[in-house]
Short mmCIF file of C-alpha atoms in Angstrom, two decimals:
data_model
loop_
_atom_site.label_atom_id
_atom_site.label_comp_id
_atom_site.label_asym_id
_atom_site.label_seq_id
_atom_site.Cartn_x
_atom_site.Cartn_y
_atom_site.Cartn_z
CA MET A 1422 87.37 52.58 97.29
CA ASP A 1423 89.67 52.72 94.32
CA ASN A 1424 92.51 49.77 94.54
CA SER A 1425 94.30 51.55 92.04
CA SER A 1426 98.16 51.98 92.43
CA GLY A 1427 98.63 53.71 89.11
CA VAL A 1428 100.91 50.93 88.18
CA GLY A 1429 98.47 49.26 85.51
CA VAL A 1430 100.18 45.95 84.79
CA LEU A 1431 100.75 45.56 88.85
CA ASP A 1432 97.32 46.23 89.35
CA LYS A 1433 96.01 43.63 86.94
CA ALA A 1434 98.54 40.92 88.45
CA ALA A 1435 97.02 41.79 91.98
CA ILE A 1436 93.75 41.24 90.52
CA VAL A 1437 94.71 37.70 89.05
CA LEU A 1438 96.17 36.51 92.23
CA GLY A 1439 93.24 38.03 94.72
CA ALA A 1440 90.87 35.89 91.84
CA LEU A 1441 92.93 32.61 92.75
CA GLU A 1442 92.55 33.17 96.63
CA ALA A 1443 89.40 31.65 96.18
CA GLY A 1444 90.88 28.27 94.70
CA PRO A 1445 91.40 26.72 91.16
CA SER A 1446 90.39 28.35 88.09
CA THR A 1447 90.51 27.63 84.46
CA LEU A 1448 91.35 30.39 82.28
CA ALA A 1449 87.69 30.91 81.15
CA GLN A 1450 86.60 31.15 85.00
CA LEU A 1451 89.46 33.56 85.70
CA VAL A 1452 88.28 35.88 83.23
CA GLY A 1453 84.98 35.76 84.38
CA ALA A 1454 86.71 36.28 87.98
CA THR A 1455 88.74 39.29 86.90
CA GLY A 1456 86.81 41.12 83.93
CA LEU A 1457 90.31 40.92 82.41
CA ALA A 1458 90.49 40.14 78.65
CA ARG A 1459 91.10 36.74 77.94
CA PRO A 1460 94.38 37.72 76.49
CA THR A 1461 95.31 39.76 79.29
CA ALA A 1462 94.44 37.25 81.93
CA HIS A 1463 96.17 34.53 80.18
CA ARG A 1464 99.55 36.57 79.60
CA LEU A 1465 99.45 37.81 83.30
CA ALA A 1466 98.69 34.35 84.51
CA VAL A 1467 101.62 32.80 82.65
CA ALA A 1468 104.06 35.37 83.79
CA LEU A 1469 102.95 34.70 87.36
CA GLU A 1470 103.69 31.08 86.57
CA HIS A 1471 107.17 32.00 85.57
CA HIS A 1472 107.96 33.54 88.51
CA ARG A 1473 106.13 30.58 90.80
CA LEU A 1474 103.67 33.25 91.86
CA VAL A 1475 101.25 31.18 90.49
CA THR A 1476 101.20 27.26 89.48
CA ARG A 1477 98.99 24.58 88.22
CA ASP A 1478 96.94 21.51 89.77
CA MET A 1479 96.57 18.38 88.36
CA GLN A 1480 93.51 19.75 85.92
CA GLY A 1481 95.57 22.37 84.57
CA ARG A 1482 94.04 25.22 86.40
CA PHE A 1483 95.81 27.78 87.84
CA VAL A 1484 96.33 28.12 91.28
CA LEU A 1485 98.54 30.36 93.62
CA GLY A 1486 102.11 29.35 93.65
CA PRO A 1487 104.63 28.38 96.44
CA ARG A 1488 106.52 31.41 96.28
CA LEU A 1489 103.90 33.44 98.13
CA GLY A 1490 104.24 30.73 100.90
CA GLU A 1491 108.20 31.20 100.85
CA LEU A 1492 107.49 35.13 100.48
CA ALA A 1493 105.25 34.95 103.51
CA ALA A 1494 107.37 32.81 105.72
CA ALA A 1495 110.22 34.87 104.65
CA ALA A 1496 109.06 38.06 105.71
CA GLY A 1497 107.70 36.46 109.21
CA GLU A 1498 104.33 37.51 108.50
CA ASP A 1499 102.82 34.06 108.78
CA ARG A 1500 101.14 34.52 112.21
CA LEU A 1501 98.96 31.85 112.02
CA LEU A 1502 102.08 29.00 111.66
CA ALA A 1503 103.82 31.24 114.54
CA ALA A 1504 101.11 30.64 116.65
CA ALA A 1505 99.88 27.19 115.58
CA GLY A 1506 102.61 25.39 117.06
CA PRO A 1507 101.68 26.22 121.16
CA VAL A 1508 97.58 25.60 120.24
CA LEU A 1509 98.54 22.14 118.44
CA GLY A 1510 100.79 21.10 121.29
CA ALA A 1511 97.77 22.03 124.04
CA LEU A 1512 95.36 20.11 121.71
CA ARG A 1513 97.40 17.17 121.36
CA ASP A 1514 98.22 17.02 125.27
CA HIS A 1515 94.57 17.36 125.94
CA THR A 1516 93.20 14.90 123.96
CA ASN A 1517 96.17 12.37 123.79
CA GLU A 1518 96.08 12.46 120.38
CA SER A 1519 97.98 13.65 117.46
CA ALA A 1520 97.10 17.30 116.39
CA GLN A 1521 97.54 19.08 112.53
CA LEU A 1522 96.57 22.32 110.86
CA PHE A 1523 95.82 22.25 107.24
CA ARG A 1524 95.73 24.69 104.46
CA ARG A 1525 94.25 24.17 101.06
CA GLN A 1526 96.06 24.15 98.04
CA GLY A 1527 93.86 23.70 94.82
CA ASP A 1528 92.78 19.84 95.06
CA GLN A 1529 95.11 19.27 97.74
CA ARG A 1530 95.37 20.04 101.55
CA ILE A 1531 98.58 20.80 103.33
CA CYS A 1532 99.75 19.83 106.76
CA VAL A 1533 101.05 23.01 107.49
CA ALA A 1534 101.98 22.22 111.40
CA ALA A 1535 101.53 19.55 113.55
CA ALA A 1536 101.93 18.30 117.12
CA GLU A 1537 102.19 14.01 117.33
CA ARG A 1538 101.90 12.33 120.36
CA PRO A 1539 105.20 11.09 121.83
CA MET A 1540 104.70 7.19 122.26
CA GLY A 1541 102.03 4.61 121.18
CA LEU A 1542 99.89 4.13 118.05
CA ARG A 1543 99.82 7.29 116.06
CA ASP A 1544 98.34 8.52 113.34
CA SER A 1545 101.17 10.32 112.05
CA ILE A 1546 101.07 13.17 109.35
CA PRO A 1547 104.28 15.11 108.76
CA VAL A 1548 104.54 18.76 108.17
CA GLY A 1549 104.34 19.07 104.57
CA ALA A 1550 102.21 16.26 104.02
CA SER A 1551 99.58 16.67 100.94
CA LEU A 1552 96.59 14.76 101.47
CA SER A 1553 93.07 14.69 98.97
CA MET A 1554 90.30 17.14 99.49
CA LEU A 1555 87.56 14.46 98.82
CA ALA A 1556 87.97 12.40 101.70
CA GLY A 1557 88.77 13.59 105.80
CA SER A 1558 87.07 15.96 108.20
CA ALA A 1559 89.73 18.49 107.52
CA ALA A 1560 89.12 18.34 103.60
CA GLN A 1561 85.33 18.94 104.99
CA VAL A 1562 85.81 21.73 106.74
CA LEU A 1563 88.03 23.38 104.25
CA LEU A 1564 85.20 23.23 101.71
CA ALA A 1565 81.74 23.56 103.56
CA TRP A 1566 82.19 27.19 103.43
CA GLU A 1567 82.86 27.91 99.98
CA GLU A 1568 81.08 29.61 97.04
CA PRO A 1569 78.28 27.49 95.96
CA ASP A 1570 79.88 26.68 92.59
CA ARG A 1571 83.27 25.75 94.26
CA LEU A 1572 81.34 23.65 96.55
CA HIS A 1573 79.63 21.50 93.70
CA ARG A 1574 82.37 20.67 92.17
CA GLY A 1575 84.52 20.00 95.34
CA LEU A 1576 81.62 17.81 96.13
CA GLN A 1577 82.59 15.63 92.43
CA GLY A 1578 84.36 12.20 93.62
CA ALA A 1579 84.28 13.10 97.24
CA LYS A 1580 83.28 10.68 100.02
CA PHE A 1581 81.23 12.73 101.78
CA THR A 1582 77.94 14.79 100.60
CA ALA A 1583 76.08 18.20 100.41
CA THR A 1584 74.24 16.88 103.26
CA THR A 1585 77.27 16.03 105.42
CA LEU A 1586 78.77 19.69 104.71
CA SER A 1587 75.20 21.22 106.06
CA GLY A 1588 75.92 19.08 109.15
CA VAL A 1589 79.36 20.66 109.50
CA ARG A 1590 78.39 24.65 108.68
CA ARG A 1591 75.33 23.99 111.26
CA ARG A 1592 77.60 22.41 114.18
CA GLY A 1593 80.64 24.35 113.18
CA TRP A 1594 83.17 21.56 113.33
CA ALA A 1595 83.31 17.86 111.34
CA GLN A 1596 84.40 14.53 112.07
CA SER A 1597 85.42 11.44 109.53
CA VAL A 1598 85.62 7.70 110.41
CA GLY A 1599 87.93 5.40 108.32
CA GLU A 1600 86.94 7.90 105.45
CA ARG A 1601 90.47 9.12 104.47
CA GLU A 1602 92.10 5.74 106.19
CA PRO A 1603 90.65 2.58 107.11
CA GLY A 1604 91.02 2.40 111.12
CA VAL A 1605 91.49 6.64 111.42
CA ALA A 1606 89.38 8.93 112.86
CA SER A 1607 89.37 12.63 113.12
CA VAL A 1608 87.60 15.88 114.26
CA SER A 1609 88.43 19.02 112.50
CA ALA A 1610 87.21 23.09 112.95
CA PRO A 1611 87.59 25.85 111.26
CA VAL A 1612 90.46 28.86 111.24
CA ARG A 1613 88.85 32.03 109.95
CA GLY A 1614 90.69 35.09 108.94
CA PRO A 1615 89.78 39.05 109.75
CA SER A 1616 87.13 38.60 106.53
CA GLY A 1617 85.48 35.50 108.04
CA ARG A 1618 86.42 33.61 105.37
CA VAL A 1619 88.16 29.91 106.65
CA VAL A 1620 91.50 29.94 105.77
CA ALA A 1621 92.70 26.88 107.62
CA ALA A 1622 91.35 23.75 109.71
CA VAL A 1623 92.44 22.49 113.10
CA SER A 1624 92.42 18.78 113.56
CA ILE A 1625 92.78 16.11 115.96
CA SER A 1626 93.25 12.25 114.53
CA GLY A 1627 93.69 8.84 115.88
CA PRO A 1628 92.84 5.31 115.71
CA ILE A 1629 88.86 4.54 115.96
CA GLU A 1630 89.36 2.09 118.92
CA ARG A 1631 90.91 5.18 121.07
CA VAL A 1632 88.72 7.91 119.47
CA SER A 1633 85.76 5.95 119.14
CA ARG A 1634 82.98 6.17 116.02
CA GLN A 1635 81.72 9.35 117.11
CA PRO A 1636 85.10 11.34 117.90
CA GLY A 1637 83.34 14.50 117.80
CA ARG A 1638 81.41 13.84 120.98
CA LEU A 1639 84.50 13.49 122.91
CA HIS A 1640 86.57 15.81 121.22
CA ALA A 1641 84.88 18.64 119.15
CA ALA A 1642 84.35 21.31 121.87
CA THR A 1643 88.40 20.99 122.34
CA VAL A 1644 89.15 21.15 118.90
CA VAL A 1645 87.07 24.28 117.97
CA ALA A 1646 88.53 26.01 121.08
CA GLY A 1647 91.93 25.67 119.36
CA ALA A 1648 90.46 26.58 116.10
CA ASN A 1649 89.11 29.54 117.93
CA LYS A 1650 92.39 30.58 119.51
CA LEU A 1651 94.13 30.89 116.13
CA THR A 1652 91.19 32.96 114.80
CA GLU A 1653 91.13 35.25 117.58
CA VAL A 1654 95.20 35.59 117.03
CA LEU A 1655 94.62 36.61 113.13
CA ARG A 1656 92.11 38.97 114.01
CA ARG A 1657 94.29 40.83 117.01
CA ALA A 1658 97.33 40.67 114.31
CA HIS A 1659 94.82 42.16 111.97
CA ALA A 1660 93.45 45.19 113.95
CA ALA A 1661 97.01 45.54 115.55
CA GLN A 1662 98.24 46.10 111.79
CA GLN A 1663 95.51 48.56 110.90
CA ALA A 1664 96.27 50.74 113.42
CA ALA A 1665 99.59 50.89 112.91
CA GLN A 1666 98.88 51.89 109.48
CA GLN A 1667 96.52 54.55 110.75
CA GLN A 1668 99.18 55.69 112.64
CA GLY A 1669 101.59 56.09 110.00
CA ALA A 1670 98.90 57.75 107.67
#
């Protein structure tokens, strides 16, 4: 399918943004992924950075910028966040533990929605909190289905191993016990976009005394069900959007 709009510079900018959807890229990686000439790729990435559509991570690599999230929220198109509140609330009520939704941004994972326990000892992760991709069940989920080269890079310095992630892919969920923070355990499952790509992780977390050292045994089925609900929301929204486009064609 020809994705050309006839406006060359916009088409190339879209190619750069599409390449960065897979995660952080050096200029050399960006050139390889886009097929653009090195000066062109650099000029476009820097121009997109000026408009906050692209930013840099701690290693100086290009990543998608905050303006994209702001535009999506302003347009009311972020169906995942709109649907997350009720799903996380139900997850919290069913497990009696805090529930969160994480998205990856470069070398970090961002808590984009949460439902906290109303009382008692809590593992509180506020919305907007930025956590490492090197530890925790949500980090495992967000990395486990990445392309092999990105997965390998993501494992450097991580508290989990390739064997751990193989188990995550086989089971369809992850657990961690004291991995990100002493005394805290968690269970996470993937939310997938219409293409099947993992776009977020649903988690519950709480003190080890309550969720045990095998939190997946207690809560994996519930967390997976919650993640699947959000996956279905995205699938239905995509199908409705395609139907609307076909009717308008």
